Amino acid sequence: MFLQIKKLKVLKDTVIEGEKVVLYGPNSGGKSTIIHLLLLALSKLSSKRYYSSAVLPKRELDEAEAVVKFREFHVEIRGDAFTARVGGAEWKSSVTSPDGWGRDLVVWHIDEVRAVQVGTARECGAHEHALGRQEVAFAGIRSEDIDIVVACPSIAGRLYLESYYDHARDPGLGRWIPLANLSYGQRRRLAIETALETGDFVAVENFEAGLHVDYIADLISAIARSRAAVVLETHSGLVLRLAMRRGLAAYYIDRGARRIERLDDVELFRRELAAYHAVVVS
């Protein structure tokens, strides 16, 4: 996977490379912008499109200039012009139009409250989406807002908890319980692992949200093993260190991108480490 952003919102002359990538940096530095541009580009290749006007408004995209290379696909975005190529075929569209090319890609976007799947889950038979529908909420103010379910048993059988459709067997309780009754962290982990099992591209914003350190370590190991291309956004030095140890390409994002080779060269990581040390020592 290769991304070059010459201009988009706060980002200029930004290059990201790698099949598994972790993005680290200050708030408003451009991490979410990178993720949403990748989602926009790759989802328009799929059977449906992804476009969030709240995150990437048209006035920002009008001046955008970017290139995305994903496997055999080559995408160029110049203003509102979207051009995609694969082999000898070419497809052109408007960036913000509702049409898609209809190629065979499965794209996932997971944030703190929901998972969105674009494209057909190949292993789910009659079920188009691995979690039962295109957009699933695994967190909500009311319990009735939570509708997480694993739609296909071939996927459920390979996940963390022994899952089957809308129930999971909790080893601690020794019985089957509805997935909606799992803890927030368990539901979020379930959604991430489902994406890793079925996706070609998986983007996770605020990766560490609701996840204990054991879940974080296990999920990063699962990411390293997954066949999917993955981009994580994190504000955690722990996630950054574990991801780098598992071979993920790490980038410091602050109005541009800098490849992280040594953690002690990253001022933000040193400040985070010092703050943690001060709390523990005191």
Short mmCIF file of N, CA, C and O in Angstrom, two decimals, residues 9-111:
data_model
loop_
_atom_site.label_atom_id
_atom_site.label_comp_id
_atom_site.label_asym_id
_atom_site.label_seq_id
_atom_site.Cartn_x
_atom_site.Cartn_y
_atom_site.Cartn_z
N LYS A 9 -6.28 19.30 3.40
CA LYS A 9 -6.47 19.89 4.72
C LYS A 9 -5.11 20.34 5.28
O LYS A 9 -4.42 21.10 4.64
N VAL A 10 -4.70 19.84 6.46
CA VAL A 10 -3.42 20.31 7.03
C VAL A 10 -2.23 19.57 6.45
O VAL A 10 -1.08 19.95 6.70
N LEU A 11 -2.45 18.51 5.67
CA LEU A 11 -1.37 17.67 5.19
C LEU A 11 -0.79 18.18 3.87
O LEU A 11 -1.52 18.53 2.95
N LYS A 12 0.54 18.17 3.78
CA LYS A 12 1.24 18.51 2.56
C LYS A 12 2.45 17.59 2.41
O LYS A 12 3.11 17.25 3.39
N ASP A 13 2.70 17.17 1.17
CA ASP A 13 3.89 16.35 0.86
C ASP A 13 4.02 15.18 1.84
O ASP A 13 5.06 14.97 2.47
N THR A 14 2.95 14.41 1.94
CA THR A 14 2.87 13.30 2.90
C THR A 14 2.92 11.98 2.16
O THR A 14 2.15 11.76 1.22
N VAL A 15 3.81 11.08 2.59
CA VAL A 15 3.93 9.76 1.96
C VAL A 15 3.87 8.68 3.05
O VAL A 15 4.58 8.77 4.06
N ILE A 16 3.01 7.69 2.84
CA ILE A 16 2.84 6.54 3.74
C ILE A 16 3.01 5.27 2.91
O ILE A 16 2.39 5.13 1.86
N GLU A 17 3.81 4.33 3.39
CA GLU A 17 4.00 3.05 2.71
C GLU A 17 3.96 1.92 3.71
O GLU A 17 4.45 2.05 4.83
N GLY A 18 3.37 0.77 3.29
CA GLY A 18 3.36 -0.42 4.13
C GLY A 18 2.01 -1.11 4.10
O GLY A 18 0.97 -0.47 4.00
N GLU A 19 2.02 -2.43 4.22
CA GLU A 19 0.78 -3.20 4.28
C GLU A 19 0.13 -3.11 5.65
O GLU A 19 -1.09 -3.24 5.79
N LYS A 20 0.92 -2.93 6.70
CA LYS A 20 0.42 -2.77 8.06
C LYS A 20 1.07 -1.51 8.63
O LYS A 20 2.29 -1.43 8.75
N VAL A 21 0.24 -0.53 9.01
CA VAL A 21 0.75 0.79 9.37
C VAL A 21 0.10 1.27 10.66
O VAL A 21 -1.11 1.06 10.86
N VAL A 22 0.88 1.91 11.52
CA VAL A 22 0.36 2.57 12.71
C VAL A 22 0.69 4.05 12.60
O VAL A 22 1.83 4.42 12.29
N LEU A 23 -0.31 4.90 12.85
CA LEU A 23 -0.17 6.35 12.78
C LEU A 23 -0.21 6.92 14.19
O LEU A 23 -1.15 6.66 14.95
N TYR A 24 0.80 7.71 14.54
CA TYR A 24 0.94 8.26 15.90
C TYR A 24 1.28 9.73 15.78
O TYR A 24 2.02 10.14 14.87
N GLY A 25 0.72 10.54 16.67
CA GLY A 25 1.02 11.96 16.62
C GLY A 25 0.00 12.77 17.37
O GLY A 25 -0.97 12.23 17.93
N PRO A 26 0.16 14.10 17.41
CA PRO A 26 -0.73 14.95 18.19
C PRO A 26 -2.11 15.07 17.58
O PRO A 26 -2.32 14.75 16.40
N ASN A 27 -3.05 15.53 18.38
CA ASN A 27 -4.39 15.82 17.87
C ASN A 27 -4.32 16.88 16.78
O ASN A 27 -3.50 17.79 16.84
N SER A 28 -5.19 16.72 15.78
CA SER A 28 -5.29 17.65 14.65
C SER A 28 -4.06 17.64 13.76
O SER A 28 -3.86 18.54 12.95
N GLY A 29 -3.23 16.59 13.87
CA GLY A 29 -2.05 16.50 13.02
C GLY A 29 -2.33 15.92 11.64
O GLY A 29 -1.51 16.06 10.74
N GLY A 30 -3.48 15.22 11.48
CA GLY A 30 -3.83 14.67 10.17
C GLY A 30 -4.00 13.17 10.12
O GLY A 30 -4.21 12.61 9.04
N LYS A 31 -3.95 12.47 11.27
CA LYS A 31 -4.08 11.01 11.27
C LYS A 31 -5.43 10.57 10.70
O LYS A 31 -5.50 9.69 9.83
N SER A 32 -6.51 11.17 11.20
CA SER A 32 -7.85 10.79 10.72
C SER A 32 -8.04 11.16 9.26
O SER A 32 -8.73 10.46 8.51
N THR A 33 -7.44 12.27 8.82
CA THR A 33 -7.55 12.67 7.42
C THR A 33 -6.94 11.61 6.51
O THR A 33 -7.51 11.27 5.46
N ILE A 34 -5.79 11.05 6.90
CA ILE A 34 -5.15 9.98 6.13
C ILE A 34 -6.07 8.77 6.04
O ILE A 34 -6.29 8.20 4.95
N ILE A 35 -6.64 8.37 7.17
CA ILE A 35 -7.52 7.21 7.19
C ILE A 35 -8.75 7.43 6.31
O ILE A 35 -9.13 6.58 5.51
N HIS A 36 -9.36 8.60 6.41
CA HIS A 36 -10.59 8.84 5.65
C HIS A 36 -10.32 8.98 4.16
O HIS A 36 -11.17 8.61 3.33
N LEU A 37 -9.15 9.48 3.79
CA LEU A 37 -8.83 9.52 2.37
C LEU A 37 -8.65 8.10 1.82
O LEU A 37 -9.14 7.78 0.72
N LEU A 38 -7.96 7.24 2.55
CA LEU A 38 -7.81 5.85 2.12
C LEU A 38 -9.17 5.15 2.02
O LEU A 38 -9.44 4.43 1.05
N LEU A 39 -10.02 5.38 3.00
CA LEU A 39 -11.36 4.78 2.96
C LEU A 39 -12.15 5.28 1.77
O LEU A 39 -12.82 4.51 1.07
N LEU A 40 -12.07 6.57 1.51
CA LEU A 40 -12.79 7.14 0.37
C LEU A 40 -12.31 6.50 -0.93
O LEU A 40 -13.12 6.04 -1.75
N ALA A 41 -10.99 6.46 -1.12
CA ALA A 41 -10.43 5.95 -2.37
C ALA A 41 -10.75 4.47 -2.58
O ALA A 41 -11.22 4.06 -3.65
N LEU A 42 -10.50 3.64 -1.55
CA LEU A 42 -10.66 2.20 -1.72
C LEU A 42 -12.12 1.78 -1.75
O LEU A 42 -12.48 0.83 -2.46
N SER A 43 -12.97 2.47 -1.01
CA SER A 43 -14.38 2.10 -1.02
C SER A 43 -15.05 2.46 -2.34
O SER A 43 -16.00 1.80 -2.76
N LYS A 44 -14.59 3.50 -3.02
CA LYS A 44 -15.15 3.81 -4.34
C LYS A 44 -14.76 2.75 -5.37
O LYS A 44 -15.44 2.60 -6.39
N LEU A 45 -13.70 1.99 -5.10
CA LEU A 45 -13.36 0.88 -5.98
C LEU A 45 -14.29 -0.30 -5.78
O LEU A 45 -14.48 -1.11 -6.68
N SER A 46 -14.87 -0.40 -4.59
CA SER A 46 -15.67 -1.55 -4.23
C SER A 46 -17.09 -1.43 -4.78
O SER A 46 -17.40 -0.56 -5.58
N SER A 47 -17.96 -2.31 -4.33
CA SER A 47 -19.32 -2.34 -4.86
C SER A 47 -20.14 -1.14 -4.42
O SER A 47 -21.14 -0.80 -5.03
N LYS A 48 -19.72 -0.51 -3.31
CA LYS A 48 -20.38 0.68 -2.83
C LYS A 48 -19.30 1.73 -2.59
O LYS A 48 -18.11 1.47 -2.72
N ARG A 49 -19.70 2.92 -2.21
CA ARG A 49 -18.73 3.98 -2.00
C ARG A 49 -18.74 4.41 -0.54
O ARG A 49 -19.71 4.20 0.18
N TYR A 50 -17.66 5.02 -0.10
CA TYR A 50 -17.59 5.60 1.23
C TYR A 50 -17.21 7.06 1.07
O TYR A 50 -16.20 7.40 0.46
N TYR A 51 -18.03 7.96 1.59
CA TYR A 51 -17.69 9.38 1.55
C TYR A 51 -18.29 10.05 2.77
O TYR A 51 -19.50 10.03 2.97
N SER A 52 -17.46 10.61 3.62
CA SER A 52 -17.91 11.31 4.82
C SER A 52 -17.69 12.80 4.63
O SER A 52 -16.58 13.29 4.75
N SER A 53 -18.76 13.51 4.33
CA SER A 53 -18.64 14.95 4.13
C SER A 53 -18.31 15.68 5.43
O SER A 53 -17.83 16.81 5.41
N ALA A 54 -18.57 15.03 6.58
CA ALA A 54 -18.26 15.67 7.86
C ALA A 54 -16.75 15.72 8.09
O ALA A 54 -16.23 16.67 8.68
N VAL A 55 -16.03 14.69 7.66
CA VAL A 55 -14.59 14.62 7.88
C VAL A 55 -13.82 15.20 6.70
O VAL A 55 -12.82 15.90 6.87
N LEU A 56 -14.27 14.89 5.48
CA LEU A 56 -13.63 15.42 4.28
C LEU A 56 -14.67 16.20 3.48
O LEU A 56 -15.23 15.70 2.50
N PRO A 57 -14.98 17.44 3.88
CA PRO A 57 -15.99 18.22 3.17
C PRO A 57 -15.53 18.54 1.75
O PRO A 57 -14.34 18.59 1.46
N LYS A 58 -16.51 18.77 0.89
CA LYS A 58 -16.22 19.00 -0.52
C LYS A 58 -15.27 20.19 -0.73
O LYS A 58 -14.40 20.16 -1.60
N ARG A 59 -15.40 21.22 0.09
CA ARG A 59 -14.53 22.39 -0.09
C ARG A 59 -13.06 22.03 0.14
O ARG A 59 -12.17 22.65 -0.43
N GLU A 60 -12.80 21.03 1.00
CA GLU A 60 -11.42 20.57 1.21
C GLU A 60 -10.96 19.69 0.06
O GLU A 60 -9.82 19.77 -0.39
N LEU A 61 -11.86 18.84 -0.43
CA LEU A 61 -11.50 17.93 -1.52
C LEU A 61 -11.32 18.66 -2.85
O LEU A 61 -10.62 18.17 -3.73
N ASP A 62 -11.94 19.82 -3.00
CA ASP A 62 -11.81 20.57 -4.25
C ASP A 62 -10.36 20.90 -4.57
O ASP A 62 -9.97 20.99 -5.74
N GLU A 63 -9.53 21.06 -3.53
CA GLU A 63 -8.12 21.39 -3.73
C GLU A 63 -7.20 20.21 -3.44
O GLU A 63 -5.98 20.38 -3.41
N ALA A 64 -7.76 19.04 -3.23
CA ALA A 64 -6.96 17.88 -2.88
C ALA A 64 -6.15 17.36 -4.07
O ALA A 64 -6.57 17.47 -5.23
N GLU A 65 -5.00 16.80 -3.76
CA GLU A 65 -4.18 16.13 -4.77
C GLU A 65 -3.50 14.95 -4.09
O GLU A 65 -2.69 15.14 -3.18
N ALA A 66 -3.86 13.73 -4.51
CA ALA A 66 -3.35 12.55 -3.83
C ALA A 66 -3.30 11.36 -4.78
O ALA A 66 -4.01 11.30 -5.79
N VAL A 67 -2.45 10.39 -4.43
CA VAL A 67 -2.31 9.13 -5.16
C VAL A 67 -2.38 7.99 -4.15
O VAL A 67 -1.74 8.05 -3.09
N VAL A 68 -3.16 6.95 -4.47
CA VAL A 68 -3.25 5.75 -3.65
C VAL A 68 -2.95 4.54 -4.54
O VAL A 68 -3.57 4.37 -5.58
N LYS A 69 -1.97 3.73 -4.11
CA LYS A 69 -1.68 2.47 -4.79
C LYS A 69 -1.97 1.34 -3.81
O LYS A 69 -1.36 1.27 -2.74
N PHE A 70 -2.91 0.49 -4.18
CA PHE A 70 -3.32 -0.62 -3.31
C PHE A 70 -3.38 -1.89 -4.14
O PHE A 70 -4.21 -2.03 -5.04
N ARG A 71 -2.41 -2.80 -3.85
CA ARG A 71 -2.32 -4.03 -4.62
C ARG A 71 -2.25 -3.70 -6.11
O ARG A 71 -1.38 -2.93 -6.52
N GLU A 72 -3.18 -4.17 -6.93
CA GLU A 72 -3.05 -3.91 -8.37
C GLU A 72 -3.74 -2.60 -8.78
O GLU A 72 -3.70 -2.25 -9.96
N PHE A 73 -4.32 -1.89 -7.84
CA PHE A 73 -5.08 -0.68 -8.16
C PHE A 73 -4.22 0.58 -8.02
O PHE A 73 -3.37 0.68 -7.14
N HIS A 74 -4.49 1.53 -8.90
CA HIS A 74 -3.83 2.84 -8.87
C HIS A 74 -4.93 3.90 -8.93
O HIS A 74 -5.73 3.93 -9.87
N VAL A 75 -4.98 4.76 -7.92
CA VAL A 75 -6.02 5.79 -7.82
C VAL A 75 -5.37 7.16 -7.77
O VAL A 75 -4.38 7.37 -7.04
N GLU A 76 -5.93 8.10 -8.52
CA GLU A 76 -5.49 9.50 -8.47
C GLU A 76 -6.68 10.38 -8.14
O GLU A 76 -7.76 10.21 -8.71
N ILE A 77 -6.48 11.31 -7.22
CA ILE A 77 -7.50 12.28 -6.86
C ILE A 77 -6.92 13.67 -7.10
O ILE A 77 -5.90 14.04 -6.51
N ARG A 78 -7.57 14.41 -7.98
CA ARG A 78 -7.16 15.79 -8.28
C ARG A 78 -8.40 16.66 -8.26
O ARG A 78 -9.22 16.59 -9.16
N GLY A 79 -8.53 17.45 -7.19
CA GLY A 79 -9.76 18.20 -7.02
C GLY A 79 -10.92 17.23 -6.86
O GLY A 79 -10.85 16.30 -6.06
N ASP A 80 -11.96 17.40 -7.64
CA ASP A 80 -13.11 16.50 -7.55
C ASP A 80 -13.02 15.36 -8.57
O ASP A 80 -13.96 14.58 -8.71
N ALA A 81 -11.90 15.25 -9.26
CA ALA A 81 -11.73 14.20 -10.28
C ALA A 81 -11.11 12.95 -9.65
O ALA A 81 -10.06 13.02 -9.00
N PHE A 82 -11.76 11.81 -9.86
CA PHE A 82 -11.31 10.52 -9.32
C PHE A 82 -11.02 9.60 -10.51
O PHE A 82 -11.90 9.33 -11.33
N THR A 83 -9.77 9.13 -10.60
CA THR A 83 -9.38 8.22 -11.68
C THR A 83 -8.77 6.96 -11.08
O THR A 83 -7.86 7.05 -10.26
N ALA A 84 -9.28 5.80 -11.48
CA ALA A 84 -8.76 4.52 -10.99
C ALA A 84 -8.35 3.65 -12.16
O ALA A 84 -9.02 3.63 -13.20
N ARG A 85 -7.25 2.91 -12.00
CA ARG A 85 -6.76 2.02 -13.04
C ARG A 85 -6.38 0.67 -12.43
O ARG A 85 -5.87 0.60 -11.32
N VAL A 86 -6.64 -0.39 -13.19
CA VAL A 86 -6.16 -1.72 -12.84
C VAL A 86 -5.96 -2.46 -14.16
O VAL A 86 -6.85 -2.51 -15.00
N GLY A 87 -4.75 -3.04 -14.35
CA GLY A 87 -4.45 -3.67 -15.62
C GLY A 87 -4.59 -2.65 -16.74
O GLY A 87 -4.06 -1.55 -16.66
N GLY A 88 -5.37 -2.94 -17.74
CA GLY A 88 -5.61 -1.99 -18.82
C GLY A 88 -6.91 -1.23 -18.69
O GLY A 88 -7.27 -0.44 -19.56
N ALA A 89 -7.65 -1.47 -17.58
CA ALA A 89 -8.95 -0.82 -17.41
C ALA A 89 -8.80 0.49 -16.65
O ALA A 89 -7.95 0.63 -15.77
N GLU A 90 -9.67 1.44 -16.98
CA GLU A 90 -9.65 2.74 -16.31
C GLU A 90 -11.08 3.16 -16.02
O GLU A 90 -11.99 2.92 -16.83
N TRP A 91 -11.29 3.80 -14.88
CA TRP A 91 -12.62 4.26 -14.47
C TRP A 91 -12.49 5.66 -13.90
O TRP A 91 -11.61 5.93 -13.08
N LYS A 92 -13.36 6.57 -14.34
CA LYS A 92 -13.32 7.95 -13.87
C LYS A 92 -14.66 8.33 -13.26
O LYS A 92 -15.71 7.88 -13.72
N SER A 93 -14.58 9.18 -12.24
CA SER A 93 -15.79 9.59 -11.55
C SER A 93 -15.51 10.88 -10.80
O SER A 93 -14.38 11.39 -10.80
N SER A 94 -16.54 11.40 -10.17
CA SER A 94 -16.38 12.51 -9.23
C SER A 94 -16.08 11.93 -7.85
O SER A 94 -16.68 10.92 -7.45
N VAL A 95 -15.16 12.55 -7.12
CA VAL A 95 -14.79 12.05 -5.79
C VAL A 95 -16.02 11.93 -4.89
O VAL A 95 -16.18 10.95 -4.16
N THR A 96 -16.89 12.92 -4.93
CA THR A 96 -18.01 12.97 -4.00
C THR A 96 -19.32 12.42 -4.57
O THR A 96 -20.36 12.54 -3.95
N SER A 97 -19.26 11.77 -5.73
CA SER A 97 -20.47 11.18 -6.30
C SER A 97 -20.77 9.85 -5.61
O SER A 97 -19.88 9.21 -5.04
N PRO A 98 -22.03 9.37 -5.69
CA PRO A 98 -22.41 8.14 -4.98
C PRO A 98 -22.10 6.85 -5.73
O PRO A 98 -22.47 5.78 -5.27
N ASP A 99 -21.41 6.92 -6.86
CA ASP A 99 -21.17 5.70 -7.64
C ASP A 99 -19.86 5.04 -7.22
O ASP A 99 -18.98 5.65 -6.63
N GLY A 100 -19.75 3.74 -7.54
CA GLY A 100 -18.53 2.99 -7.29
C GLY A 100 -18.20 2.12 -8.48
O GLY A 100 -19.07 1.85 -9.32
N TRP A 101 -16.94 1.65 -8.54
CA TRP A 101 -16.49 0.89 -9.70
C TRP A 101 -16.99 -0.55 -9.67
O TRP A 101 -17.10 -1.23 -10.69
N GLY A 102 -17.27 -1.08 -8.50
CA GLY A 102 -17.81 -2.43 -8.38
C GLY A 102 -16.76 -3.52 -8.39
O GLY A 102 -17.06 -4.66 -8.74
N ARG A 103 -15.53 -3.20 -7.99
CA ARG A 103 -14.47 -4.21 -7.93
C ARG A 103 -14.59 -5.05 -6.65
O ARG A 103 -15.27 -4.68 -5.69
N ASP A 104 -13.90 -6.18 -6.63
CA ASP A 104 -14.03 -7.13 -5.53
C ASP A 104 -13.07 -6.77 -4.40
O ASP A 104 -11.97 -7.32 -4.29
N LEU A 105 -13.47 -5.83 -3.56
CA LEU A 105 -12.70 -5.43 -2.40
C LEU A 105 -13.63 -5.35 -1.19
O LEU A 105 -14.78 -4.94 -1.31
N VAL A 106 -13.12 -5.73 -0.03
CA VAL A 106 -13.86 -5.59 1.22
C VAL A 106 -13.11 -4.60 2.10
O VAL A 106 -11.96 -4.83 2.47
N VAL A 107 -13.77 -3.49 2.41
CA VAL A 107 -13.15 -2.39 3.13
C VAL A 107 -13.89 -2.18 4.45
O VAL A 107 -15.13 -2.11 4.46
N TRP A 108 -13.14 -2.08 5.55
CA TRP A 108 -13.73 -1.90 6.88
C TRP A 108 -13.26 -0.58 7.50
O TRP A 108 -12.09 -0.20 7.38
N HIS A 109 -14.19 0.08 8.18
CA HIS A 109 -13.87 1.26 8.98
C HIS A 109 -14.45 1.06 10.38
O HIS A 109 -15.66 0.87 10.54
N ILE A 110 -13.58 1.08 11.39
CA ILE A 110 -14.01 0.88 12.77
C ILE A 110 -13.56 2.07 13.60
O ILE A 110 -12.37 2.42 13.59
N ASP A 111 -14.51 2.68 14.30
CA ASP A 111 -14.16 3.76 15.22
C ASP A 111 -14.56 3.34 16.63
O ASP A 111 -14.63 2.14 16.93
#
